[in-house]
Coordinates of C-alpha atoms and ligand atoms in Angstrom, one line a residue:
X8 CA -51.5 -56.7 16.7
X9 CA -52.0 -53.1 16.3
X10 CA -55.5 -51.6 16.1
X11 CA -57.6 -48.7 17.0
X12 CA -58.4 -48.1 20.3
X13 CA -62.4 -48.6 21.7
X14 CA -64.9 -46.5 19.9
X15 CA -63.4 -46.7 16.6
X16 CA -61.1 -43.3 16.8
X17 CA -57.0 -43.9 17.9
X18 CA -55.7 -40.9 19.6
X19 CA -52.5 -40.9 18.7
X20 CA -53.6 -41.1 14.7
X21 CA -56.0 -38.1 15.9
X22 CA -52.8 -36.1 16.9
X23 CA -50.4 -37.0 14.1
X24 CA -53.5 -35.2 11.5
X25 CA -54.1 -32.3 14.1
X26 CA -49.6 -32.1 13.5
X27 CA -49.9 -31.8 10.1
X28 CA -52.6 -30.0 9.8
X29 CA -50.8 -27.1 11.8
X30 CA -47.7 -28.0 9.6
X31 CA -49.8 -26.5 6.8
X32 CA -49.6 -23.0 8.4
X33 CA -46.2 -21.2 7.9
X34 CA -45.1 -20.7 10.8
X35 CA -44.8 -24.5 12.2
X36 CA -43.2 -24.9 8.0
X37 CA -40.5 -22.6 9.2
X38 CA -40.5 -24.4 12.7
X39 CA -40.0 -27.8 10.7
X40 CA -36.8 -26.3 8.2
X41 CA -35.8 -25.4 11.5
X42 CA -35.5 -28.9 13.0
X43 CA -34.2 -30.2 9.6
X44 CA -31.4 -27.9 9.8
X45 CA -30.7 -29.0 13.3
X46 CA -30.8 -32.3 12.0
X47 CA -28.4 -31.8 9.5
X48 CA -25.9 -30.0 11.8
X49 CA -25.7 -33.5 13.2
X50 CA -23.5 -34.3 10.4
X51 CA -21.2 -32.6 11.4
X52 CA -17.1 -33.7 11.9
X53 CA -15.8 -35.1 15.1
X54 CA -17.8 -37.9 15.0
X55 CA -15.6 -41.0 15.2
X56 CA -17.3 -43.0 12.5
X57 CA -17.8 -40.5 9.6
X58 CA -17.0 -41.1 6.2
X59 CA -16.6 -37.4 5.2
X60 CA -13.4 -36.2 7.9
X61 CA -10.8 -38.8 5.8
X62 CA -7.3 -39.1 8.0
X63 CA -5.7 -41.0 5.3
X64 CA -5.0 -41.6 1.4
X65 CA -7.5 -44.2 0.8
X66 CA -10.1 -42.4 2.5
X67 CA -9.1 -39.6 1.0
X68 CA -9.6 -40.9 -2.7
X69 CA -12.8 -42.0 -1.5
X70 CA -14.0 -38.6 -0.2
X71 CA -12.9 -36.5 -3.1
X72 CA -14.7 -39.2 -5.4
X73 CA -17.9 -38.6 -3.4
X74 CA -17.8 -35.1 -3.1
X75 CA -16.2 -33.8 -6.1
X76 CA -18.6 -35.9 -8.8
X77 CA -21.7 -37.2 -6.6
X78 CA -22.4 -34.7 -4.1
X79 CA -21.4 -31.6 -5.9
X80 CA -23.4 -32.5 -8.8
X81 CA -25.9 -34.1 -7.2
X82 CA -26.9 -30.5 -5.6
X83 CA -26.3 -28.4 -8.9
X84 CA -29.3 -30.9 -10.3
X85 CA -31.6 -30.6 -7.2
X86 CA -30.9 -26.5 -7.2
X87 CA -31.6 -26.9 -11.4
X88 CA -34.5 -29.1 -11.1
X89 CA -35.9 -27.1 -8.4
X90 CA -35.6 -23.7 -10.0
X91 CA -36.9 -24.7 -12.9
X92 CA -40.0 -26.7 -11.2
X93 CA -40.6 -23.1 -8.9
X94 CA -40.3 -21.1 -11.7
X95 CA -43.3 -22.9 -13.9
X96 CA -45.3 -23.1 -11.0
X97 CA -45.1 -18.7 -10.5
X98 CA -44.7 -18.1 -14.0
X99 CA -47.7 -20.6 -15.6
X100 CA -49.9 -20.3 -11.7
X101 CA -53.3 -20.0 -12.9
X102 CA -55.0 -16.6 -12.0
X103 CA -58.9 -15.2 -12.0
X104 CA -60.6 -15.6 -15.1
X105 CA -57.7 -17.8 -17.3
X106 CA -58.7 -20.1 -19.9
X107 CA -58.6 -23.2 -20.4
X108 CA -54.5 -23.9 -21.1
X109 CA -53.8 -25.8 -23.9
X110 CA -54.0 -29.4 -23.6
X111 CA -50.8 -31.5 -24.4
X112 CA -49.5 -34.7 -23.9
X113 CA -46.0 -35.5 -24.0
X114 CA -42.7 -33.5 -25.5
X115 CA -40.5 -36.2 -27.3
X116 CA -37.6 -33.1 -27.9
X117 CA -37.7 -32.8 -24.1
X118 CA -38.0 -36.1 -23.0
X119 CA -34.9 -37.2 -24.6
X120 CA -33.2 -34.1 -23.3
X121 CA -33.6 -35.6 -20.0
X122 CA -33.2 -39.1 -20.4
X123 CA -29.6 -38.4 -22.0
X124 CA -28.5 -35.9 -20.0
X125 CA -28.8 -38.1 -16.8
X126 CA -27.3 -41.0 -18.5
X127 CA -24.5 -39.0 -19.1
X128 CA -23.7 -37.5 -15.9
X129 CA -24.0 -41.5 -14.8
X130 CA -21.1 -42.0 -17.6
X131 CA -19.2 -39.7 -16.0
X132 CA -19.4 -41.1 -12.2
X133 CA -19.1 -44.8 -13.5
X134 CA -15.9 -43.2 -15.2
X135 CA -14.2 -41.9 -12.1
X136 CA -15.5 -45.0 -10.2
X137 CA -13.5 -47.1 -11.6
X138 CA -10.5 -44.5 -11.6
X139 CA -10.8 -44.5 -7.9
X140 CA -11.0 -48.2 -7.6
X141 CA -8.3 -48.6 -10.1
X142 CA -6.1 -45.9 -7.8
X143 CA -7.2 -48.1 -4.6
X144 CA -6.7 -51.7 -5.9
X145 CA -2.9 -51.5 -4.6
X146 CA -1.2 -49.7 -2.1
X147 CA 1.4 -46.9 -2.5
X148 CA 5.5 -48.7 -2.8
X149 CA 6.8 -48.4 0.6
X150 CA 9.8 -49.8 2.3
X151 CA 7.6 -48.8 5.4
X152 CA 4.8 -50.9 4.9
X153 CA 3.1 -52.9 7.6
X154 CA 1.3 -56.6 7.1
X155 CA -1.3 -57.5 8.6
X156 CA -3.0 -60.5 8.7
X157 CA -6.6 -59.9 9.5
X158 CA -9.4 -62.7 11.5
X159 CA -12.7 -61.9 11.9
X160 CA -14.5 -64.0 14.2
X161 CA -18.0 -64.0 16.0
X162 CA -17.5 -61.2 17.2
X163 CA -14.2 -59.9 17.7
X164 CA -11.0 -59.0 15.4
X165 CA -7.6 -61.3 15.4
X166 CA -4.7 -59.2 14.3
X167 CA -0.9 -61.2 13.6
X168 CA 2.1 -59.0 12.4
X169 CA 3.7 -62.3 10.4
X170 CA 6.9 -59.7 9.8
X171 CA 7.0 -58.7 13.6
X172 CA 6.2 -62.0 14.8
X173 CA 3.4 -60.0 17.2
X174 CA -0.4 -61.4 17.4
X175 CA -3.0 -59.6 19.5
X176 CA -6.9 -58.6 19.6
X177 CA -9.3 -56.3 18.9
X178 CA -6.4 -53.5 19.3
X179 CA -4.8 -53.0 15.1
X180 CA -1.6 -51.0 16.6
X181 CA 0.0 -49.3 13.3
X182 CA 3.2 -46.5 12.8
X183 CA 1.8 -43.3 11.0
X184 CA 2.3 -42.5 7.3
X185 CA 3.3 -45.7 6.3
X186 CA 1.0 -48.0 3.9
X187 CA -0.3 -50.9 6.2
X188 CA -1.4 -54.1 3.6
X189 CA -4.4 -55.6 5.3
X190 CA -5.1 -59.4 3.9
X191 CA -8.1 -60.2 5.6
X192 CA -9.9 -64.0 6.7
X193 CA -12.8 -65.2 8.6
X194 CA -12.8 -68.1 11.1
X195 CA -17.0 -68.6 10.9
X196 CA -19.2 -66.6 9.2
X197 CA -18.8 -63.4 6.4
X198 CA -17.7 -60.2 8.0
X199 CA -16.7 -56.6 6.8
X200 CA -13.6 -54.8 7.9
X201 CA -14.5 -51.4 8.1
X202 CA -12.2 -48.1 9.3
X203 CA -13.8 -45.2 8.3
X204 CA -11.8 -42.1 8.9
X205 CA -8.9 -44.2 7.5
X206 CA -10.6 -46.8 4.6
X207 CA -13.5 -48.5 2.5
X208 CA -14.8 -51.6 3.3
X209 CA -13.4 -54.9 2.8
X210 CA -15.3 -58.9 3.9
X211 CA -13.6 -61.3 5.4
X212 CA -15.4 -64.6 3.5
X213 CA -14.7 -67.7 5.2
X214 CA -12.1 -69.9 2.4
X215 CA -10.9 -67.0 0.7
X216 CA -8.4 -64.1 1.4
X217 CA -9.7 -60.4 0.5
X218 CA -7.0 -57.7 0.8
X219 CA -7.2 -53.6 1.6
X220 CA -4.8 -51.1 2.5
X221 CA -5.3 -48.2 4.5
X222 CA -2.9 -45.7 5.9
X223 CA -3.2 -42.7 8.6
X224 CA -1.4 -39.4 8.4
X225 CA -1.6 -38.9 12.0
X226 CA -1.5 -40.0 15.1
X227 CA -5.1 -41.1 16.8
X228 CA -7.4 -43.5 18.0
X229 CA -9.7 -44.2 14.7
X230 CA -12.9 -46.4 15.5
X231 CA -13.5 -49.1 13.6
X232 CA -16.7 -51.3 13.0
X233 CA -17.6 -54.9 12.0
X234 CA -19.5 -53.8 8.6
X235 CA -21.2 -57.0 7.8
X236 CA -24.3 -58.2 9.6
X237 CA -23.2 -61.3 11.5
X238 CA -24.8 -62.7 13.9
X239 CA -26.2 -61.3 17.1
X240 CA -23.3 -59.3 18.2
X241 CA -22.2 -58.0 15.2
X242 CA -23.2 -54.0 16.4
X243 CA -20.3 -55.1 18.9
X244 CA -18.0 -56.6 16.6
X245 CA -15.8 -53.6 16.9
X246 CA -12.1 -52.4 17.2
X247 CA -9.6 -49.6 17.6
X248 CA -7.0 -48.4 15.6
X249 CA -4.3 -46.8 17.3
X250 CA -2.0 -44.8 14.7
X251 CA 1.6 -43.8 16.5
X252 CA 4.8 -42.2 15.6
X253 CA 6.9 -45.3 13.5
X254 CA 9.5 -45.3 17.2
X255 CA 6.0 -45.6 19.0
X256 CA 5.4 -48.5 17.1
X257 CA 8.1 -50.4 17.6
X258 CA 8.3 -50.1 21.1
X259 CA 4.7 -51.4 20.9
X260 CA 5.5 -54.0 18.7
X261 CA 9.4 -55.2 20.7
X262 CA 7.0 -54.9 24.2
X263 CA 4.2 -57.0 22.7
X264 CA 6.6 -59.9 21.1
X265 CA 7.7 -60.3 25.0
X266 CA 6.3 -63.5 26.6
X267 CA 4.2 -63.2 29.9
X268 CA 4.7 -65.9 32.5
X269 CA 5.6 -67.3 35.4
X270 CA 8.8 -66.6 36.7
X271 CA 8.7 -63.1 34.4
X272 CA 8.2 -59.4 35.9
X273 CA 4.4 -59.3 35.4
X274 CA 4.1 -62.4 37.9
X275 CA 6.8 -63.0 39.6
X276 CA 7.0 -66.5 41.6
X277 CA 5.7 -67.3 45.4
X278 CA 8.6 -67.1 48.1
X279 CA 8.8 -70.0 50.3
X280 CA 6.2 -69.2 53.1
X281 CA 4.9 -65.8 51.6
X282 CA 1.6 -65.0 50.7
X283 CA 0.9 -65.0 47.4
X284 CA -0.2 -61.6 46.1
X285 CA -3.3 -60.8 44.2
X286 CA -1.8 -60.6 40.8
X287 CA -0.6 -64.0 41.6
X288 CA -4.0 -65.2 42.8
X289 CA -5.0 -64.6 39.5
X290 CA -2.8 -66.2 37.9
X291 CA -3.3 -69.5 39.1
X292 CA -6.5 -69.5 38.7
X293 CA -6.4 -68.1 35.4
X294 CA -4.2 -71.0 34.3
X295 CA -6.2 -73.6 36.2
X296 CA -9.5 -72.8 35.4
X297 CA -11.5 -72.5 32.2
X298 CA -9.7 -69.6 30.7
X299 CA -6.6 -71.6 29.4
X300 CA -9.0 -73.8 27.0
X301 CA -10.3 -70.7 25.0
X302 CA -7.8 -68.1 25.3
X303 CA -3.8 -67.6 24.9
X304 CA -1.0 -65.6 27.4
X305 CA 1.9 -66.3 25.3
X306 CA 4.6 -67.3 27.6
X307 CA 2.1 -69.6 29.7
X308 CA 0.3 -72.6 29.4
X309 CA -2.6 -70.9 28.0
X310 CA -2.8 -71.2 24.5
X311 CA -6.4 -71.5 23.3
X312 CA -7.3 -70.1 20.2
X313 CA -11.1 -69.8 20.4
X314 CA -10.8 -66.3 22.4
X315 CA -9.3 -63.3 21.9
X316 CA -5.6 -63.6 22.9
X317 CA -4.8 -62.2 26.1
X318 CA -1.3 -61.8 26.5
X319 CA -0.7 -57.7 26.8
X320 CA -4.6 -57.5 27.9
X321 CA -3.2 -54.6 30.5
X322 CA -2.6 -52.5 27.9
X323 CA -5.4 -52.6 25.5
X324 CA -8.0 -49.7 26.0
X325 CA -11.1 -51.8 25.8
X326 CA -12.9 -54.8 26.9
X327 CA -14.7 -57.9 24.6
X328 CA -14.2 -55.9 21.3
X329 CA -14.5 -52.1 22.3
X330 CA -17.8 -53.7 23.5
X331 CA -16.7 -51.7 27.1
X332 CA -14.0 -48.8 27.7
X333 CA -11.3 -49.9 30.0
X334 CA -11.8 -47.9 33.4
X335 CA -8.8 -46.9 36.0
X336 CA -10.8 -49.1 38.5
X337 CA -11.6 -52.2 36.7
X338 CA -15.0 -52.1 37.0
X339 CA -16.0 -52.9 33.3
X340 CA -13.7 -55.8 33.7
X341 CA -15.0 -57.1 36.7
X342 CA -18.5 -56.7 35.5
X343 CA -17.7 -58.6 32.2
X344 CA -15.9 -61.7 34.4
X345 CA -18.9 -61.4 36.3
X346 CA -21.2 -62.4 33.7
X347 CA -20.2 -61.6 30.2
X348 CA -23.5 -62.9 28.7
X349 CA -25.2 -59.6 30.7
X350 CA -22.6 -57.8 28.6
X351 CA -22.9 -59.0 25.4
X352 CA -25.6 -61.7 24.9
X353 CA -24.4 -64.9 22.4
X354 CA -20.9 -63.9 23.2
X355 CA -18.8 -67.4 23.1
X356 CA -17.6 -66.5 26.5
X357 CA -20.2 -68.4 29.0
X358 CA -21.0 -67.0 32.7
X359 CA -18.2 -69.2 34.3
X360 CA -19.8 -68.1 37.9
X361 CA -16.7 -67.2 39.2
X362 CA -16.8 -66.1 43.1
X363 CA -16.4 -62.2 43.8
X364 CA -12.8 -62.9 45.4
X365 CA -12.4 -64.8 42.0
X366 CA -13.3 -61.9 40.3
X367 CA -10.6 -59.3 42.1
X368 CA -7.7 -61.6 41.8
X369 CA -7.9 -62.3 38.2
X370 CA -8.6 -58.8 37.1
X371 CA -5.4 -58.4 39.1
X372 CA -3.5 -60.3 36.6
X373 CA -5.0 -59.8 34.2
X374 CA -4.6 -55.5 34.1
X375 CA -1.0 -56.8 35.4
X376 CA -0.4 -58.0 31.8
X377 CA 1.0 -54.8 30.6
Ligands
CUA428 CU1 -18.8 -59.4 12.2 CU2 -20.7 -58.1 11.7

């Protein structure tokens, strides 16, 4: 419980007054603009999760509907509202020896000025709202468009190609400048698909199927951000979007249809006698251990489906959602094997207590998953 300290007076209420009180001098006023402004030059673009740098159509649309009738004449009314207010209080400021002004109450003429004029400025938004969502209800015709078949789960993204016949996680691989239709699900509880450089927001409501489309002019890694507050985790419910060239896609999409397995290049088999290397350490313990139950290395016999699927892990840039960046070294790996409730708290994934030797040889295979 909070309360003031002994003898009644709190110092730190003491030098919050003795702040504003020096706020009222001009000086620390300008000193305050000052730190607003540098506030403000936070907003700035090249920030991964702005809404106001759009990289595609649909974000686009959204952008010019926000600047071009909310912002625009949202500052036009502040700089009327505030002239007008500045300019009563230097033109009517009392002075030495006024009278008494004359007492009024109310202006009915004025009142209804300013009641209507607002109401229809709101018209005219509402108007070009539903112009925008009209526009953004269905994407562009496009023999180049992408399906996607969206999963959200606690708390990390499933992504299936149905047309490719590709599945992965956490990692939304799509060609540039083509429409990509989105229909989006959730396995547990509600969550929001959210890309901002490239969309709006959509949820994913357990028992139904929503649907977006977004699209990205160029090539780039666009963050992207579990928009719905689910659970624990959900500030690391995230993903990446990785936008390439439409022949950079498909030699994404032809290398991740291929199975990984025994007896295939990523682990190829014991020889009689030899050693087995670390990559093929791994692998046998990845297959008999507890990884098989919960997650899936197409090609194997691991085929769980509570985890994220694993089968091109090498590749993927991130670890547990873009929870951690993948490292040269393995180290984020390696910590999250080590305990990934240290990582990310409530995460499915329990501390399997796996030894440090463990720990090397099954970051070995799995990296070797390329
Ligand atoms: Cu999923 Cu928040």
């Amino acid at each position: 419980m909070w309360h003031a300290g002994e003898g009644g007076s709190n110092p730190g209420q003491d030098s919050l007054t003795a702040i504003f009180m020096h706020l009222t001098t001009r000086r620390h006023a300008a000193l305050l603009f000052g730190l607003l402004a540098l506030l403000l030059a936070g907003c700035s673009t090249g920030n991964p999760q702005t809404t106001i740098d759009p990289q595609g159509p649909n974000a686009q649309m959204i952008y010019d509907l926000f600047n071009f009738w909310i912002f625009w004449p949202a500052v036009i009314v502040f700089f009327a509202v505030e002239g007008v207010l500045l300019w009563a209080v230097f033109r009517y400021r009392g002075r030495e020896g006024d009278p008494l002004p004359v007492q009024t109450h109310g202006n009915t003429p004025l009142e209804i000025t300013w009641t209507i004029i607002p109401a229809i400025i709101l018209i005219v938004i509402l108007y070009f709202t539903f112009q925008t969502q009209a526009a953004l209800a269905n994407p562009p015709e496009s023999r180049d468009a992408v399906n996607v078949r969206v999963i959200g789960h606690q708390w990390w993204w499933e992504f299936q190609y149905p047309d490719l016949g590709v599945s992965t996680a956490n990692e939304l691989h799509i060609p540039t400048g083509a429409p990509i239709k989105v229909t989006l699900e959730s396995a547990d509880v509600i969550h929001s698909f959210w890309v901002p450089l490239l969309a709006g927001k959509q949820d994913a409501i357990p028992g139904r199927v929503n649907r977006i489309w977004m699209q990205a002019d160029k090539e780039g890694t666009y963050f992207a951000q579990c928009a719905e507050f689910c659970g624990v985790q959900h500030a690391l419910m995230r993903f990446l979007v990785v936008a390439e060239s439409p022949g950079a896609f498909r030699s994404w999409s032809d290398n991740e249809r291929r199975l990984q397995g025994f007896g295939s290049a990523a682990v190829p088999t014991v020889a009689p006698g030899a050693q087995p290397s670390l990559v093929q350490q791994g692998a046998t313990l990845f297959a008999s251990g507890a990884c098989i139950t919960c997650h899936t290395v197409r090609g194997t016999q691991a085929a769980g489906k509570i985890g994220p699927e694993l089968t091109h892990f090498g590749s993927r840039k991130s670890i547990a959602a873009n929870t951690l960046p993948k490292d040269s070294d393995g180290v984020n790996l390696k910590r999250w094997l080590r305990n990934p409730q240290a990582v990310k708290p409530g995460a499915l994934m329990p501390n399997l207590n796996l030894s440090e030797a463990d720990i090397e040889a099954i970051s070995a295979y799995l990296e070797s998953l390329k």
